Amino acid sequence: MTTLPEIQQIEKRIRDLGTTVKSEVLAYSEDKALRFPIYKITFGSEDPQAPVLGFVGGVHGLERIGAQVCVALMNSLAELTVWDQTLQSTLKNIRVFFIPTVNPIGIYRKTRSNPRGVDLMRNAPVDGDQPARWVGGHRVSSRLPWYRGVEGAPMEVEAQAMVKAVQDEIRHSPLALTLDLHSGFGFQDRLWFPYAKTVKPFPDLPMTYSLKNLLDRTYPHHFYRVEPQAQSYTTHGDLWDYIYDEHLKTADRQQKYLPLCLEMGSWMWVKKNPWQIFRSDGPFNPLKGHRHRRTLRRHNTLMEFLIRAVASPQAWANMNGEQEKEWALKAQELWYGTK
Ligand SMILES: [Zn+2]
């Protein structure tokens, strides 16, 4: 049977961990003879009201490194759960989940879109403010990249599976963070926060600034550029905009949710190895062995930081009114050039 190395690794890990981990198949991505499961693996507290951290990868199949980093992080966390007593006790209070291969057929065929030609990150029922003509999403043809799908149609199987799983995880949680792993833009690793649909500030700017501040203080030499996604480009149909806005509508005011995207700066890899531009997956992945291995371990500190941040909300997420005002001002100044 045809499969993917990433899925084999996930299945091996599920077998090895047995009942100490919760695993499920959210849906199957299918096309002709291909049928790949979309797995979710969950560690830690089963209390719906526990703080939650989620990692997602492989939404854009061509950006395979995102799925691979997600699997690498999951594997490291899995090993730590076996012997690290500090983590074991942290996981009594929080939950960490992984959905590493949202678009497995896209990974298999090295396509950005799903098997029906839809760009999943343009597929949510969200309209952006004047995004770029093609890149921002269009409804012209599934043969062209960045296709949103038919207006009014339900979201694609892969998008629905991921959206529902994340919504179920964050519904009753007081604090939730998700990190979606992508590659292909710029020379630097960026941590993008909402919105993708508009350059206007999103409601949780103070909390986002507070998290950035915590990251800067804890790891002053980190290499992430934290910024709103729309500063790079605006799009229609971003799944995280959709999940965030739906959560805002239904959740309690005290329930906080911050969706982040890690956009790995793939131009660094191309700059060091210009020939790879001639391969379809070249612009989006580190192809040299040593660079690939370096990328797989590059974000371990970020995962550990996010686990600690979710487990210790008093350090950044529980702000009083005054603090919130102060962070809002600083965030406006830093990211929007206004006070
Ligand atoms: Zn992407």
Coordinates of C-alpha atoms and ligand atoms in Angstrom, one line a residue:
M1 CA 0.0 0.0 0.0
T2 CA 1.3 3.5 -0.8
T3 CA 2.1 5.6 2.2
L4 CA 4.3 8.5 3.3
P5 CA 7.4 8.2 5.5
E6 CA 5.9 10.9 7.8
I7 CA 2.8 8.8 8.3
Q8 CA 4.9 5.7 8.9
Q9 CA 6.8 7.5 11.6
I10 CA 3.5 8.7 13.2
E11 CA 2.1 5.1 13.1
K12 CA 5.3 3.7 14.6
R13 CA 5.1 6.2 17.4
I14 CA 1.5 5.4 18.1
R15 CA 2.3 1.7 18.3
D16 CA 5.3 2.3 20.6
L17 CA 3.4 4.6 23.0
G18 CA 0.4 2.3 23.3
T19 CA -2.2 3.5 25.7
T20 CA -0.1 6.3 27.1
V21 CA -1.1 8.5 24.2
K22 CA -4.4 9.3 22.5
S23 CA -4.4 8.9 18.7
E24 CA -7.2 9.2 16.2
V25 CA -7.7 9.4 12.5
L26 CA -9.6 12.7 11.9
A27 CA -10.4 11.9 8.2
Y28 CA -9.0 10.3 5.1
S29 CA -7.7 12.3 2.2
E30 CA -8.6 10.4 -0.9
D31 CA -8.0 10.5 -4.7
K32 CA -8.3 7.6 -7.1
A33 CA -6.1 4.8 -5.7
L34 CA -4.7 6.9 -2.9
R35 CA -6.1 7.0 0.6
F36 CA -4.1 8.6 3.4
P37 CA -5.2 9.1 7.1
I38 CA -4.9 12.5 8.7
Y39 CA -3.7 11.7 12.3
K40 CA -4.1 13.6 15.5
I41 CA -1.9 12.6 18.4
T42 CA -2.6 14.0 21.9
F43 CA -0.5 14.0 25.1
G44 CA -1.5 15.1 28.5
S45 CA -4.6 16.2 30.4
E46 CA -8.0 15.0 29.2
D47 CA -9.8 17.8 31.1
P48 CA -11.6 19.9 28.5
Q49 CA -10.8 22.9 30.7
A50 CA -7.1 22.4 30.6
P51 CA -4.8 24.9 28.7
V52 CA -4.0 23.5 25.2
L53 CA -1.1 23.7 22.8
G54 CA -1.4 22.4 19.3
F55 CA 1.1 21.8 16.4
V56 CA -0.1 21.5 12.8
G57 CA 1.8 20.7 9.7
G58 CA 1.5 19.8 6.0
V59 CA -1.4 22.1 5.1
H60 CA 0.6 23.0 2.0
G61 CA 1.9 19.7 0.7
L62 CA 4.8 21.2 -1.1
E63 CA 6.1 22.7 2.1
R64 CA 7.0 19.2 3.3
I65 CA 9.5 20.5 5.9
G66 CA 6.6 21.8 7.9
A67 CA 5.2 18.3 8.3
Q68 CA 8.6 16.9 9.0
V69 CA 9.4 19.4 11.7
C70 CA 6.0 18.7 13.3
V71 CA 6.7 15.0 13.4
A72 CA 10.2 15.7 14.8
L73 CA 8.7 17.8 17.6
M74 CA 6.1 15.1 18.3
N75 CA 8.8 12.4 18.5
S76 CA 10.9 14.4 20.9
L77 CA 8.0 15.2 23.1
A78 CA 7.0 11.5 23.1
E79 CA 10.5 10.5 24.3
L80 CA 10.4 13.1 27.0
T81 CA 7.1 11.9 28.3
V82 CA 8.7 8.5 28.9
W83 CA 11.4 9.8 31.3
D84 CA 11.2 13.5 32.1
Q85 CA 9.3 13.9 35.4
T86 CA 9.1 17.7 35.0
L87 CA 7.2 17.3 31.7
Q88 CA 5.1 14.4 33.1
S89 CA 3.9 16.7 35.8
T90 CA 3.3 19.6 33.4
L91 CA 1.2 17.3 31.2
K92 CA -1.1 16.6 34.1
N93 CA -2.3 20.2 33.8
I94 CA -2.1 20.9 30.1
R95 CA -2.7 19.1 26.8
V96 CA -0.4 19.1 23.7
F97 CA -1.7 17.8 20.3
F98 CA -0.1 17.3 16.9
I99 CA -1.8 17.1 13.4
P100 CA 1.4 16.8 11.3
T101 CA 0.0 15.9 7.9
V102 CA -3.2 17.8 7.1
N103 CA -2.7 17.4 3.4
P104 CA -1.0 14.1 2.9
I105 CA -1.7 13.6 -0.8
G106 CA -0.3 17.1 -1.4
I107 CA 2.9 16.0 0.5
Y108 CA 3.0 12.8 -1.6
R109 CA 2.6 14.6 -4.9
K110 CA 4.6 17.7 -4.0
T111 CA 1.6 20.1 -4.6
R112 CA 0.6 23.1 -2.5
S113 CA -3.1 22.3 -2.9
N114 CA -5.2 19.3 -1.9
P115 CA -6.1 16.6 -4.5
R116 CA -9.0 18.7 -5.8
G117 CA -6.7 21.6 -6.5
V118 CA -7.9 23.7 -3.5
D119 CA -5.4 25.7 -1.5
L120 CA -6.6 24.7 2.0
M121 CA -5.2 28.0 3.5
R122 CA -7.6 29.9 1.2
N123 CA -10.5 27.6 1.7
A124 CA -12.3 29.0 4.8
P125 CA -15.4 31.1 4.4
V126 CA -13.6 34.3 5.1
D127 CA -13.3 37.3 2.7
G128 CA -10.1 39.4 3.0
D129 CA -9.8 43.2 2.5
Q130 CA -8.4 43.6 -1.0
P131 CA -5.8 40.8 -1.1
A132 CA -3.3 40.5 -3.9
R133 CA -5.0 39.4 -7.1
W134 CA -3.9 35.8 -7.3
V135 CA -1.8 34.9 -4.3
G136 CA -4.6 36.2 -2.0
G137 CA -7.0 33.5 -3.3
H138 CA -9.3 33.3 -6.3
R139 CA -12.3 31.3 -7.6
V140 CA -11.2 31.2 -11.2
S141 CA -9.9 27.6 -11.6
S142 CA -8.6 24.7 -9.6
R143 CA -5.8 24.4 -12.2
L144 CA -4.3 27.7 -10.9
P145 CA -2.5 27.9 -7.5
W146 CA -4.2 29.6 -4.6
Y147 CA -7.7 28.4 -5.6
R148 CA -10.3 29.0 -2.9
G149 CA -12.9 26.4 -4.0
V150 CA -16.5 27.0 -5.1
E151 CA -18.3 29.9 -3.3
G152 CA -20.7 28.6 -0.7
A153 CA -19.5 25.0 -0.9
P154 CA -18.5 23.3 2.4
M155 CA -14.8 23.4 3.2
E156 CA -12.6 20.6 1.8
V157 CA -12.4 17.3 3.8
E158 CA -8.8 18.1 5.0
A159 CA -9.7 21.6 6.1
Q160 CA -12.8 20.5 7.9
A161 CA -11.0 17.7 9.7
M162 CA -8.3 20.1 11.0
V163 CA -10.8 22.9 11.8
K164 CA -13.1 20.7 13.7
A165 CA -10.3 19.0 15.7
V166 CA -8.8 22.4 16.7
Q167 CA -12.3 23.8 17.6
D168 CA -13.0 20.7 19.8
E169 CA -9.7 21.1 21.6
I170 CA -10.0 24.8 22.4
R171 CA -13.8 25.0 23.0
H172 CA -13.7 24.8 26.8
S173 CA -10.0 25.7 27.3
P174 CA -9.1 28.9 29.2
L175 CA -5.9 29.3 27.2
A176 CA -5.1 27.8 23.8
L177 CA -2.1 28.3 21.5
T178 CA -1.6 26.7 18.1
L179 CA 1.4 26.7 15.8
D180 CA 1.0 25.9 12.1
L181 CA 4.2 25.1 10.3
H182 CA 4.9 26.5 6.8
S183 CA 7.9 27.5 4.7
G184 CA 8.6 29.5 1.7
F185 CA 8.7 33.2 2.5
G186 CA 11.7 35.3 3.3
F187 CA 15.2 34.9 4.7
Q188 CA 14.1 34.7 8.3
D189 CA 11.9 32.5 10.5
R190 CA 8.7 34.4 11.2
L191 CA 6.0 33.9 13.8
W192 CA 2.8 35.2 12.3
F193 CA -0.3 36.1 14.3
P194 CA -3.7 37.1 12.9
Y195 CA -5.1 38.5 10.8
A196 CA -4.4 37.2 7.3
K197 CA -7.6 38.8 6.0
T198 CA -6.8 42.5 7.0
V199 CA -4.0 44.8 8.0
K200 CA -6.2 46.0 10.8
P201 CA -5.1 44.9 14.4
F202 CA -6.8 41.8 15.8
P203 CA -8.5 41.9 19.2
D204 CA -5.8 39.9 21.1
L205 CA -2.9 42.2 20.4
P206 CA -2.1 42.8 24.1
M207 CA -1.7 39.1 24.8
T208 CA 0.4 38.6 21.6
Y209 CA 2.7 41.4 22.6
S210 CA 2.9 39.9 26.1
L211 CA 4.0 36.6 24.7
K212 CA 6.6 38.2 22.4
N213 CA 7.9 40.1 25.4
L214 CA 8.2 36.8 27.4
L215 CA 10.0 35.2 24.5
D216 CA 12.4 38.2 24.1
R217 CA 13.1 38.2 27.8
T218 CA 13.6 34.4 28.1
Y219 CA 15.6 33.9 24.9
P220 CA 17.1 37.3 24.0
H221 CA 19.1 35.7 21.1
H222 CA 16.1 33.9 19.5
F223 CA 15.8 34.3 15.7
Y224 CA 12.1 34.7 15.2
R225 CA 10.5 37.8 13.8
V226 CA 7.1 38.1 15.4
E227 CA 4.6 40.1 13.3
P228 CA 1.0 40.2 11.9
Q229 CA 0.7 38.0 8.9
A230 CA -1.1 40.7 6.9
Q231 CA 2.1 42.8 7.0
S232 CA 3.5 40.4 4.4
Y233 CA 0.4 39.8 2.4
T234 CA -3.4 39.6 3.0
T235 CA -5.5 36.6 1.9
H236 CA -9.0 35.3 1.6
G237 CA -10.0 32.1 3.4
D238 CA -7.3 31.7 6.0
L239 CA -8.3 28.7 8.3
W240 CA -6.8 30.4 11.4
D241 CA -8.7 33.6 10.8
Y242 CA -11.8 31.5 10.6
I243 CA -11.1 29.4 13.8
Y244 CA -10.1 32.5 15.7
D245 CA -13.2 34.5 14.7
E246 CA -15.5 31.6 15.4
H247 CA -13.9 31.2 18.8
L248 CA -14.3 34.9 19.5
K249 CA -18.0 34.6 18.8
T250 CA -18.8 31.6 21.0
A251 CA -16.2 31.6 23.8
D252 CA -16.3 33.4 27.1
R253 CA -14.4 36.7 27.3
Q254 CA -11.9 35.0 29.7
Q255 CA -11.1 32.2 27.2
K256 CA -8.0 33.2 25.2
Y257 CA -6.9 31.7 21.9
L258 CA -3.9 32.7 19.9
P259 CA -3.2 31.0 16.5
L260 CA 0.4 31.4 15.4
C261 CA 2.0 30.3 12.1
L262 CA 5.7 29.6 11.8
E263 CA 6.8 30.6 8.3
M264 CA 10.3 29.1 7.9
G265 CA 12.5 31.4 5.9
S266 CA 13.2 29.1 3.0
W267 CA 15.1 31.7 1.0
M268 CA 18.1 31.0 3.3
W269 CA 18.2 27.5 2.0
V270 CA 18.0 28.6 -1.6
K271 CA 20.6 31.2 -1.2
K272 CA 23.1 28.6 0.1
N273 CA 22.2 26.1 -2.5
P274 CA 20.9 28.1 -5.6
W275 CA 20.5 25.0 -7.8
Q276 CA 17.6 23.7 -5.8
I277 CA 15.4 26.5 -7.3
F278 CA 15.1 24.2 -10.3
R279 CA 13.3 21.5 -8.4
S280 CA 9.6 21.9 -7.7
D281 CA 10.1 21.4 -4.0
G282 CA 13.4 23.3 -4.0
P283 CA 12.1 26.8 -3.1
F284 CA 10.3 25.4 0.0
N285 CA 12.6 22.8 1.6
P286 CA 16.1 22.4 2.9
L287 CA 17.4 19.7 0.5
K288 CA 21.0 19.2 1.7
G289 CA 21.2 16.6 4.4
H290 CA 23.0 18.7 7.0
R291 CA 20.7 21.7 6.5
H292 CA 17.7 19.4 6.7
R293 CA 18.8 17.9 10.0
R294 CA 19.6 21.4 11.3
T295 CA 16.1 22.5 10.4
L296 CA 14.5 19.5 12.1
R297 CA 16.2 20.5 15.4
R298 CA 15.9 24.2 15.0
H299 CA 12.6 24.7 16.7
N300 CA 13.0 22.5 19.8
T301 CA 13.5 25.6 22.0
L302 CA 10.3 27.2 20.6
M303 CA 8.3 24.1 21.4
E304 CA 9.6 24.0 25.0
F305 CA 9.0 27.7 25.4
L306 CA 5.4 27.3 24.2
I307 CA 4.8 24.4 26.5
R308 CA 6.0 26.4 29.5
A309 CA 4.0 29.5 28.4
V310 CA 0.8 27.5 28.1
A311 CA 1.5 25.9 31.5
S312 CA 2.2 29.2 33.2
P313 CA -0.4 31.7 32.0
Q314 CA 0.1 33.9 35.0
A315 CA 3.5 35.0 33.4
W316 CA 1.9 36.6 30.4
A317 CA -1.7 35.7 29.5
N318 CA -3.5 36.8 32.7
M319 CA -3.2 40.6 32.4
N320 CA -5.0 43.2 34.5
G321 CA -6.7 46.1 32.8
E322 CA -3.7 48.4 33.2
Q323 CA -1.2 46.0 31.8
E324 CA -3.5 45.2 28.9
K325 CA -3.6 48.9 28.0
E326 CA 0.1 49.2 28.2
W327 CA 0.8 46.2 26.0
A328 CA -1.8 47.4 23.5
L329 CA 0.0 50.7 23.2
K330 CA 3.4 49.1 22.8
A331 CA 2.0 46.6 20.2
Q332 CA 0.4 49.5 18.2
E333 CA 3.7 51.3 18.2
L334 CA 5.8 48.2 17.3
W335 CA 3.6 46.7 14.6
Y336 CA 1.4 49.5 13.3
G337 CA 3.5 52.5 13.8
T338 CA 0.8 54.4 15.8
K339 CA 0.0 55.0 19.4
Ligands
ZN1 ZN 2.3 27.4 3.4

